[in-house]
């Protein structure tokens, strides 16, 4: 089969022949029809994620068809249209035993610690499959595991956004544009924050009430102006740049939550006093649970969350697609389509 392989860190991916995978116990083979690429792939290529070893087939966002079932693989038949949760859990560690699958101590992730979706075929546990409803295309479904699932976890679970609240979303990339829509679905009003005018305009189209350009002045001051000086109930930080989480703390109302999803520059200098006096919480958010992916897929099928696909390409052009992510010229998700 053809696959995009990271053979060496800080080098382009090699699109080359690899052996077809065989399904193990409880596993299936999915024929890839669409695979998303994102900034996490750039971090992997740069060697910033230490658990990734080479050679590795990248790609952690997948939609396709089940073409083979290994022994004991149940729940889906050959030909089923499926998306795939990227967290592969051990089932036996202390976290897994408590049902906290997303905290698994022996976590292996598709396209990171295991070969991923930028390939004609992918080997995955049957337990990770999510059915794709007829109304959802493969390209749309490929955005669910990360670009919609991760903000779903951040907005609805970690921030616990409720109707009537005000939510700031900092960073309007693939995840951010989903975060805006998910907060709106939850009944919140959204302040969308980004430097690019087109991204802010799109966020408004997708339901945000206000938008802010960080170049127009301190984000927290702009947010306080919009919220009668009170601040926001939740601040979703998807950029993870120097000072972004600090702006979150300064933008939060009493009892507010800063949920950190992006982590390019993992440093925090916010004063502890704010955390105590105003009971502001800083919370990390990673990936999503399998149940959340089912819920996210349902919202897409109902048309209540629209996957924003900013670029569609073929596997041979994957490095070009990654370059476009690097320069920030893709608005929304970049998806690699397979015939
Ligand atoms: Zn991703
Ligand atoms: Zn485990």
mmCIF file of C-alpha atoms and ligand atoms in Angstrom:
data_model
loop_
_atom_site.group_PDB
_atom_site.id
_atom_site.type_symbol
_atom_site.label_atom_id
_atom_site.label_comp_id
_atom_site.label_asym_id
_atom_site.label_seq_id
_atom_site.Cartn_x
_atom_site.Cartn_y
_atom_site.Cartn_z
ATOM 1 C CA UNK A 1 0.000 0.000 0.000
ATOM 2 C CA UNK A 2 0.970 3.650 -0.367
ATOM 3 C CA UNK A 3 1.648 5.642 2.820
ATOM 4 C CA UNK A 4 3.109 8.976 3.976
ATOM 5 C CA UNK A 5 5.977 8.008 6.240
ATOM 6 C CA UNK A 6 8.072 10.060 8.648
ATOM 7 C CA UNK A 7 11.485 8.446 8.165
ATOM 8 C CA UNK A 8 13.517 11.272 9.685
ATOM 9 C CA UNK A 9 12.535 14.150 11.950
ATOM 10 C CA UNK A 10 12.639 17.621 10.381
ATOM 11 C CA UNK A 11 12.385 16.150 6.876
ATOM 12 C CA UNK A 12 9.403 15.994 4.511
ATOM 13 C CA UNK A 13 7.274 12.852 4.673
ATOM 14 C CA UNK A 14 8.135 10.141 2.147
ATOM 15 C CA UNK A 15 5.160 8.889 0.192
ATOM 16 C CA UNK A 16 6.235 5.302 -0.408
ATOM 17 C CA UNK A 17 5.243 1.649 -0.414
ATOM 18 C CA UNK A 18 4.669 -0.035 2.948
ATOM 19 C CA UNK A 19 3.467 -3.546 3.817
ATOM 20 C CA UNK A 20 -0.333 -3.914 4.085
ATOM 21 C CA UNK A 21 -1.338 -4.234 7.766
ATOM 22 C CA UNK A 22 -2.876 -7.459 9.142
ATOM 23 C CA UNK A 23 -5.618 -7.283 11.779
ATOM 24 C CA UNK A 24 -4.729 -8.651 15.228
ATOM 25 C CA UNK A 25 -7.059 -9.834 17.983
ATOM 26 C CA UNK A 26 -10.086 -7.529 18.224
ATOM 27 C CA UNK A 27 -8.784 -5.354 15.405
ATOM 28 C CA UNK A 28 -10.076 -4.370 11.985
ATOM 29 C CA UNK A 29 -8.495 -3.019 8.821
ATOM 30 C CA UNK A 30 -9.977 0.245 7.596
ATOM 31 C CA UNK A 31 -9.523 1.310 3.990
ATOM 32 C CA UNK A 32 -8.845 5.031 4.263
ATOM 33 C CA UNK A 33 -11.167 7.350 2.320
ATOM 34 C CA UNK A 34 -10.232 10.630 4.052
ATOM 35 C CA UNK A 35 -7.542 11.630 6.563
ATOM 36 C CA UNK A 36 -7.142 15.005 8.227
ATOM 37 C CA UNK A 37 -3.790 16.670 8.774
ATOM 38 C CA UNK A 38 -3.173 19.285 11.457
ATOM 39 C CA UNK A 39 -0.594 21.219 13.429
ATOM 40 C CA UNK A 40 0.031 18.214 15.651
ATOM 41 C CA UNK A 41 1.583 16.566 12.574
ATOM 42 C CA UNK A 42 3.963 19.528 12.293
ATOM 43 C CA UNK A 43 4.963 19.077 15.942
ATOM 44 C CA UNK A 44 5.569 15.371 15.322
ATOM 45 C CA UNK A 45 7.735 16.098 12.271
ATOM 46 C CA UNK A 46 9.769 18.617 14.300
ATOM 47 C CA UNK A 47 10.427 15.915 16.904
ATOM 48 C CA UNK A 48 8.540 17.868 19.567
ATOM 49 C CA UNK A 49 6.508 14.828 20.656
ATOM 50 C CA UNK A 50 9.057 12.550 22.288
ATOM 51 C CA UNK A 51 7.030 9.343 22.249
ATOM 52 C CA UNK A 52 6.991 9.205 18.433
ATOM 53 C CA UNK A 53 9.561 6.913 16.837
ATOM 54 C CA UNK A 54 10.554 6.633 13.177
ATOM 55 C CA UNK A 55 9.714 5.247 10.714
ATOM 56 C CA UNK A 56 6.085 6.148 11.411
ATOM 57 C CA UNK A 57 3.055 6.510 9.144
ATOM 58 C CA UNK A 58 1.495 9.806 10.283
ATOM 59 C CA UNK A 59 -2.201 10.722 10.404
ATOM 60 C CA UNK A 60 -4.468 10.571 13.443
ATOM 61 C CA UNK A 61 -7.722 11.662 11.793
ATOM 62 C CA UNK A 62 -9.426 8.926 9.792
ATOM 63 C CA UNK A 63 -12.609 8.021 7.953
ATOM 64 C CA UNK A 64 -13.024 4.997 5.726
ATOM 65 C CA UNK A 65 -14.546 1.565 5.257
ATOM 66 C CA UNK A 66 -14.014 -1.639 7.217
ATOM 67 C CA UNK A 67 -12.442 -4.151 4.818
ATOM 68 C CA UNK A 68 -11.241 -6.954 7.130
ATOM 69 C CA UNK A 69 -11.977 -8.155 10.651
ATOM 70 C CA UNK A 70 -9.461 -9.899 12.892
ATOM 71 C CA UNK A 71 -10.420 -12.631 15.387
ATOM 72 C CA UNK A 72 -12.907 -11.372 17.987
ATOM 73 C CA UNK A 73 -13.528 -8.030 16.233
ATOM 74 C CA UNK A 74 -17.215 -7.201 16.676
ATOM 75 C CA UNK A 75 -19.702 -4.401 16.213
ATOM 76 C CA UNK A 76 -19.117 -3.512 12.560
ATOM 77 C CA UNK A 77 -19.275 -5.522 9.345
ATOM 78 C CA UNK A 78 -17.138 -5.350 6.222
ATOM 79 C CA UNK A 79 -18.149 -2.329 4.166
ATOM 80 C CA UNK A 80 -19.263 -0.272 7.200
ATOM 81 C CA UNK A 81 -18.450 3.459 6.954
ATOM 82 C CA UNK A 82 -16.478 4.382 10.037
ATOM 83 C CA UNK A 83 -14.434 7.066 11.695
ATOM 84 C CA UNK A 84 -11.899 6.127 14.352
ATOM 85 C CA UNK A 85 -11.038 7.432 17.797
ATOM 86 C CA UNK A 86 -7.285 7.988 17.867
ATOM 87 C CA UNK A 87 -6.616 6.935 21.476
ATOM 88 C CA UNK A 88 -5.815 3.230 21.698
ATOM 89 C CA UNK A 89 -6.140 2.161 25.324
ATOM 90 C CA UNK A 90 -4.838 -0.913 27.151
ATOM 91 C CA UNK A 91 -8.017 -1.762 29.074
ATOM 92 C CA UNK A 92 -6.118 -3.097 32.076
ATOM 93 C CA UNK A 93 -4.276 -0.184 33.756
ATOM 94 C CA UNK A 94 -5.677 1.550 36.858
ATOM 95 C CA UNK A 95 -7.210 4.359 34.763
ATOM 96 C CA UNK A 96 -8.814 2.008 32.255
ATOM 97 C CA UNK A 97 -10.239 -0.109 35.100
ATOM 98 C CA UNK A 98 -11.873 3.024 36.502
ATOM 99 C CA UNK A 99 -13.360 3.850 33.101
ATOM 100 C CA UNK A 100 -11.028 6.822 32.589
ATOM 101 C CA UNK A 101 -9.969 5.540 29.184
ATOM 102 C CA UNK A 102 -8.668 8.925 28.063
ATOM 103 C CA UNK A 103 -6.102 8.790 30.894
ATOM 104 C CA UNK A 104 -4.802 5.290 30.037
ATOM 105 C CA UNK A 105 -1.263 4.820 31.370
ATOM 106 C CA UNK A 106 -0.275 2.802 28.290
ATOM 107 C CA UNK A 107 -1.926 5.035 25.708
ATOM 108 C CA UNK A 108 -0.962 4.529 22.069
ATOM 109 C CA UNK A 109 -2.217 7.091 19.585
ATOM 110 C CA UNK A 110 -2.955 6.568 15.928
ATOM 111 C CA UNK A 111 -0.341 8.360 13.851
ATOM 112 C CA UNK A 112 1.862 9.019 16.892
ATOM 113 C CA UNK A 113 2.871 5.860 18.771
ATOM 114 C CA UNK A 114 1.135 3.628 16.177
ATOM 115 C CA UNK A 115 0.977 3.806 12.402
ATOM 116 C CA UNK A 116 -1.715 6.198 11.272
ATOM 117 C CA UNK A 117 -4.197 7.156 8.602
ATOM 118 C CA UNK A 118 -2.034 8.681 5.855
ATOM 119 C CA UNK A 119 -2.058 5.270 4.191
ATOM 120 C CA UNK A 120 -4.369 3.189 2.012
ATOM 121 C CA UNK A 121 -5.085 0.838 4.952
ATOM 122 C CA UNK A 122 -4.972 1.256 8.742
ATOM 123 C CA UNK A 123 -5.070 -1.319 11.536
ATOM 124 C CA UNK A 124 -7.243 -0.234 14.485
ATOM 125 C CA UNK A 125 -9.076 -1.852 17.420
ATOM 126 C CA UNK A 126 -12.768 -2.474 16.625
ATOM 127 C CA UNK A 127 -13.543 -0.724 19.951
ATOM 128 C CA UNK A 128 -12.325 2.571 18.434
ATOM 129 C CA UNK A 129 -14.771 2.609 15.518
ATOM 130 C CA UNK A 130 -17.528 5.209 15.260
ATOM 131 C CA UNK A 131 -20.218 4.713 12.620
ATOM 132 C CA UNK A 132 -20.635 7.483 10.055
ATOM 133 C CA UNK A 133 -24.301 8.449 9.506
ATOM 134 C CA UNK A 134 -25.396 8.597 5.807
ATOM 135 C CA UNK A 135 -25.666 12.409 5.860
ATOM 136 C CA UNK A 136 -21.954 12.801 6.692
ATOM 137 C CA UNK A 137 -19.240 12.569 3.999
ATOM 138 C CA UNK A 138 -15.908 10.823 4.561
ATOM 139 C CA UNK A 139 -14.065 14.169 4.483
ATOM 140 C CA UNK A 140 -16.445 15.608 7.103
ATOM 141 C CA UNK A 141 -16.190 12.452 9.232
ATOM 142 C CA UNK A 142 -12.384 12.660 9.195
ATOM 143 C CA UNK A 143 -12.620 15.955 11.111
ATOM 144 C CA UNK A 144 -14.589 14.403 13.984
ATOM 145 C CA UNK A 145 -11.854 12.542 15.938
ATOM 146 C CA UNK A 146 -9.698 15.643 16.483
ATOM 147 C CA UNK A 147 -11.009 18.908 14.983
ATOM 148 C CA UNK A 148 -14.462 18.412 16.529
ATOM 149 C CA UNK A 149 -13.848 15.793 19.245
ATOM 150 C CA UNK A 150 -11.038 17.699 20.996
ATOM 151 C CA UNK A 151 -12.980 20.992 21.306
ATOM 152 C CA UNK A 152 -16.097 18.977 22.271
ATOM 153 C CA UNK A 153 -14.152 17.618 25.263
ATOM 154 C CA UNK A 154 -12.738 21.070 26.063
ATOM 155 C CA UNK A 155 -15.961 23.090 25.757
ATOM 156 C CA UNK A 156 -18.640 20.695 27.002
ATOM 157 C CA UNK A 157 -16.721 18.514 29.433
ATOM 158 C CA UNK A 158 -13.674 20.393 30.783
ATOM 159 C CA UNK A 159 -15.227 23.891 30.704
ATOM 160 C CA UNK A 160 -18.749 22.497 31.286
ATOM 161 C CA UNK A 161 -20.261 25.320 29.212
ATOM 162 C CA UNK A 162 -23.960 25.954 29.931
ATOM 163 C CA UNK A 163 -26.715 27.976 28.282
ATOM 164 C CA UNK A 164 -26.499 31.714 28.932
ATOM 165 C CA UNK A 165 -22.779 31.774 29.553
ATOM 166 C CA UNK A 166 -20.176 33.786 27.669
ATOM 167 C CA UNK A 167 -17.265 31.833 26.229
ATOM 168 C CA UNK A 168 -14.070 33.197 24.693
ATOM 169 C CA UNK A 169 -12.374 31.046 22.043
ATOM 170 C CA UNK A 170 -8.761 32.074 21.415
ATOM 171 C CA UNK A 171 -7.436 30.644 18.143
ATOM 172 C CA UNK A 172 -9.718 30.039 15.149
ATOM 173 C CA UNK A 173 -8.026 27.146 13.368
ATOM 174 C CA UNK A 174 -9.650 23.766 12.722
ATOM 175 C CA UNK A 175 -10.358 23.199 16.427
ATOM 176 C CA UNK A 176 -11.266 26.799 17.218
ATOM 177 C CA UNK A 177 -13.945 27.084 14.534
ATOM 178 C CA UNK A 178 -15.494 23.901 15.955
ATOM 179 C CA UNK A 179 -15.192 25.224 19.520
ATOM 180 C CA UNK A 180 -17.178 28.324 18.513
ATOM 181 C CA UNK A 181 -19.999 26.186 17.107
ATOM 182 C CA UNK A 182 -20.031 23.791 20.076
ATOM 183 C CA UNK A 183 -20.313 26.655 22.567
ATOM 184 C CA UNK A 184 -23.194 28.078 20.506
ATOM 185 C CA UNK A 185 -24.889 24.642 20.462
ATOM 186 C CA UNK A 186 -24.578 24.629 24.268
ATOM 187 C CA UNK A 187 -26.453 27.936 24.361
ATOM 188 C CA UNK A 188 -23.516 30.229 25.094
ATOM 189 C CA UNK A 189 -22.572 33.528 23.469
ATOM 190 C CA UNK A 190 -19.098 33.440 21.994
ATOM 191 C CA UNK A 191 -16.244 35.920 21.740
ATOM 192 C CA UNK A 192 -14.012 34.678 18.906
ATOM 193 C CA UNK A 193 -10.368 35.770 19.016
ATOM 194 C CA UNK A 194 -7.829 35.656 16.157
ATOM 195 C CA UNK A 195 -5.475 37.923 14.276
ATOM 196 C CA UNK A 196 -6.756 36.945 10.818
ATOM 197 C CA UNK A 197 -9.767 38.908 9.609
ATOM 198 C CA UNK A 198 -11.112 36.013 7.481
ATOM 199 C CA UNK A 199 -11.049 33.660 10.465
ATOM 200 C CA UNK A 200 -12.924 36.173 12.637
ATOM 201 C CA UNK A 201 -15.519 36.733 9.891
ATOM 202 C CA UNK A 202 -16.035 32.978 9.525
ATOM 203 C CA UNK A 203 -16.462 32.596 13.305
ATOM 204 C CA UNK A 204 -19.222 35.220 13.231
ATOM 205 C CA UNK A 205 -20.869 33.353 10.332
ATOM 206 C CA UNK A 206 -20.718 30.180 12.422
ATOM 207 C CA UNK A 207 -22.536 31.822 15.319
ATOM 208 C CA UNK A 208 -20.053 33.842 17.391
ATOM 209 C CA UNK A 209 -21.591 37.033 18.799
ATOM 210 C CA UNK A 210 -18.400 39.097 18.930
ATOM 211 C CA UNK A 211 -14.888 38.889 17.540
ATOM 212 C CA UNK A 212 -11.634 40.359 18.827
ATOM 213 C CA UNK A 213 -8.320 41.082 17.134
ATOM 214 C CA UNK A 214 -5.438 40.728 19.651
ATOM 215 C CA UNK A 215 -3.623 43.452 17.682
ATOM 216 C CA UNK A 216 -6.311 45.954 18.744
ATOM 217 C CA UNK A 217 -5.176 45.855 22.387
ATOM 218 C CA UNK A 218 -4.932 43.585 25.411
ATOM 219 C CA UNK A 219 -7.347 40.662 24.902
ATOM 220 C CA UNK A 220 -8.500 40.716 28.526
ATOM 221 C CA UNK A 221 -9.351 44.419 28.353
ATOM 222 C CA UNK A 222 -11.320 43.948 25.148
ATOM 223 C CA UNK A 223 -13.183 41.045 26.777
ATOM 224 C CA UNK A 224 -13.991 43.062 29.914
ATOM 225 C CA UNK A 225 -15.373 45.836 27.694
ATOM 226 C CA UNK A 226 -17.740 43.332 26.074
ATOM 227 C CA UNK A 227 -18.868 41.746 29.353
ATOM 228 C CA UNK A 228 -19.715 44.761 31.535
ATOM 229 C CA UNK A 229 -16.346 44.356 33.239
ATOM 230 C CA UNK A 230 -17.219 40.889 34.539
ATOM 231 C CA UNK A 231 -15.222 38.628 32.214
ATOM 232 C CA UNK A 232 -16.098 35.283 30.640
ATOM 233 C CA UNK A 233 -17.358 32.026 32.181
ATOM 234 C CA UNK A 234 -14.917 30.044 30.087
ATOM 235 C CA UNK A 235 -11.836 30.895 28.059
ATOM 236 C CA UNK A 236 -10.766 28.196 25.622
ATOM 237 C CA UNK A 237 -7.070 28.630 24.754
ATOM 238 C CA UNK A 238 -6.330 26.844 21.510
ATOM 239 C CA UNK A 239 -3.198 28.792 20.580
ATOM 240 C CA UNK A 240 -0.911 28.042 23.518
ATOM 241 C CA UNK A 241 1.413 30.942 22.799
ATOM 242 C CA UNK A 242 3.307 32.943 25.392
ATOM 243 C CA UNK A 243 0.782 34.772 27.522
ATOM 244 C CA UNK A 244 -2.396 33.313 25.993
ATOM 245 C CA UNK A 245 -3.407 31.351 29.102
ATOM 246 C CA UNK A 246 -2.479 34.395 31.219
ATOM 247 C CA UNK A 247 -4.890 36.446 29.123
ATOM 248 C CA UNK A 248 -7.400 33.704 29.904
ATOM 249 C CA UNK A 249 -6.934 34.165 33.632
ATOM 250 C CA UNK A 250 -7.211 37.951 33.308
ATOM 251 C CA UNK A 251 -10.334 37.569 31.111
ATOM 252 C CA UNK A 252 -12.194 35.231 33.474
ATOM 253 C CA UNK A 253 -15.048 36.242 35.695
ATOM 254 C CA UNK A 254 -15.084 34.941 39.277
ATOM 255 C CA UNK A 255 -15.406 31.166 39.182
ATOM 256 C CA UNK A 256 -14.376 31.166 35.520
ATOM 257 C CA UNK A 257 -12.462 28.402 33.804
ATOM 258 C CA UNK A 258 -9.454 28.669 31.522
ATOM 259 C CA UNK A 259 -9.204 25.513 29.441
ATOM 260 C CA UNK A 260 -5.833 24.985 27.795
ATOM 261 C CA UNK A 261 -5.810 22.880 24.632
ATOM 262 C CA UNK A 262 -2.924 24.414 22.648
ATOM 263 C CA UNK A 263 0.595 24.112 23.975
ATOM 264 C CA UNK A 264 3.205 25.577 21.656
ATOM 265 C CA UNK A 265 4.889 27.490 24.464
ATOM 266 C CA UNK A 266 4.051 25.696 27.700
ATOM 267 C CA UNK A 267 4.616 28.511 30.182
ATOM 268 C CA UNK A 268 2.269 30.231 32.569
ATOM 269 C CA UNK A 269 3.006 33.378 34.530
ATOM 270 C CA UNK A 270 -0.445 34.306 35.819
ATOM 271 C CA UNK A 271 -0.531 35.603 39.391
ATOM 272 C CA UNK A 272 -1.707 33.011 41.894
ATOM 273 C CA UNK A 273 -3.807 35.629 43.680
ATOM 274 C CA UNK A 274 -6.351 35.694 40.875
ATOM 275 C CA UNK A 275 -6.787 31.946 41.162
ATOM 276 C CA UNK A 276 -7.531 32.178 44.884
ATOM 277 C CA UNK A 277 -9.476 35.447 45.172
ATOM 278 C CA UNK A 278 -11.564 34.909 42.031
ATOM 279 C CA UNK A 279 -11.609 31.099 42.154
ATOM 280 C CA UNK A 280 -10.449 30.940 38.558
ATOM 281 C CA UNK A 281 -9.509 27.433 37.446
ATOM 282 C CA UNK A 282 -6.857 26.579 34.858
ATOM 283 C CA UNK A 283 -7.671 23.231 33.307
ATOM 284 C CA UNK A 284 -5.896 21.113 30.717
ATOM 285 C CA UNK A 285 -7.839 19.322 28.003
ATOM 286 C CA UNK A 286 -6.577 16.522 25.788
ATOM 287 C CA UNK A 287 -8.336 14.560 23.059
ATOM 288 C CA UNK A 288 -11.835 13.254 23.829
ATOM 289 C CA UNK A 289 -13.615 10.146 25.039
ATOM 290 C CA UNK A 290 -15.252 7.584 22.746
ATOM 291 C CA UNK A 291 -18.679 8.640 24.000
ATOM 292 C CA UNK A 292 -17.925 12.260 23.180
ATOM 293 C CA UNK A 293 -16.953 11.270 19.637
ATOM 294 C CA UNK A 294 -20.357 9.609 19.188
ATOM 295 C CA UNK A 295 -22.023 12.811 20.410
ATOM 296 C CA UNK A 296 -19.835 15.002 18.175
ATOM 297 C CA UNK A 297 -20.649 12.818 15.144
ATOM 298 C CA UNK A 298 -24.378 13.158 15.946
ATOM 299 C CA UNK A 299 -24.111 16.967 15.988
ATOM 300 C CA UNK A 300 -22.416 16.875 12.584
ATOM 301 C CA UNK A 301 -25.119 14.549 11.188
ATOM 302 C CA UNK A 302 -27.807 16.942 12.490
ATOM 303 C CA UNK A 303 -26.069 19.877 10.806
ATOM 304 C CA UNK A 304 -25.663 21.663 14.141
ATOM 305 C CA UNK A 305 -21.861 21.634 13.846
ATOM 306 C CA UNK A 306 -20.383 22.136 10.387
ATOM 307 C CA UNK A 307 -16.929 20.737 9.747
ATOM 308 C CA UNK A 308 -14.933 23.554 8.159
ATOM 309 C CA UNK A 309 -12.741 22.020 5.466
ATOM 310 C CA UNK A 310 -10.253 24.566 4.178
ATOM 311 C CA UNK A 311 -8.203 22.394 1.829
ATOM 312 C CA UNK A 312 -8.617 19.026 0.123
ATOM 313 C CA UNK A 313 -5.629 17.267 -1.390
ATOM 314 C CA UNK A 314 -4.229 13.914 -2.444
ATOM 315 C CA UNK A 315 -1.644 11.844 -0.601
ATOM 316 C CA UNK A 316 1.098 12.691 -3.113
ATOM 317 C CA UNK A 317 0.665 16.374 -2.181
ATOM 318 C CA UNK A 318 0.767 15.840 1.587
ATOM 319 C CA UNK A 319 3.992 17.826 2.104
ATOM 320 C CA UNK A 320 2.490 20.751 0.246
ATOM 321 C CA UNK A 321 -0.533 20.530 2.549
ATOM 322 C CA UNK A 322 1.736 20.499 5.610
ATOM 323 C CA UNK A 323 3.583 23.563 4.262
ATOM 324 C CA UNK A 324 0.268 25.371 3.956
ATOM 325 C CA UNK A 325 -0.502 24.523 7.606
ATOM 326 C CA UNK A 326 2.954 25.823 8.549
ATOM 327 C CA UNK A 327 2.299 29.177 6.896
ATOM 328 C CA UNK A 328 -1.245 29.373 8.267
ATOM 329 C CA UNK A 329 -2.932 29.699 4.871
ATOM 330 C CA UNK A 330 -5.539 26.975 5.448
ATOM 331 C CA UNK A 331 -8.701 28.238 7.155
ATOM 332 C CA UNK A 332 -10.340 25.176 8.706
ATOM 333 C CA UNK A 333 -9.251 21.582 8.335
ATOM 334 C CA UNK A 334 -6.952 20.194 5.629
ATOM 335 C CA UNK A 335 -8.153 16.787 4.460
ATOM 336 C CA UNK A 336 -6.330 14.232 2.313
ATOM 337 C CA UNK A 337 -8.799 12.313 0.119
ATOM 338 C CA UNK A 338 -8.179 8.710 -0.956
ATOM 339 C CA UNK A 339 -9.804 7.182 -4.049
HETATM 340 ZN ZN1 LIG B 1 -5.063 16.591 14.619
HETATM 341 ZN ZN1 LIG B 2 -4.982 1.698 30.181
#
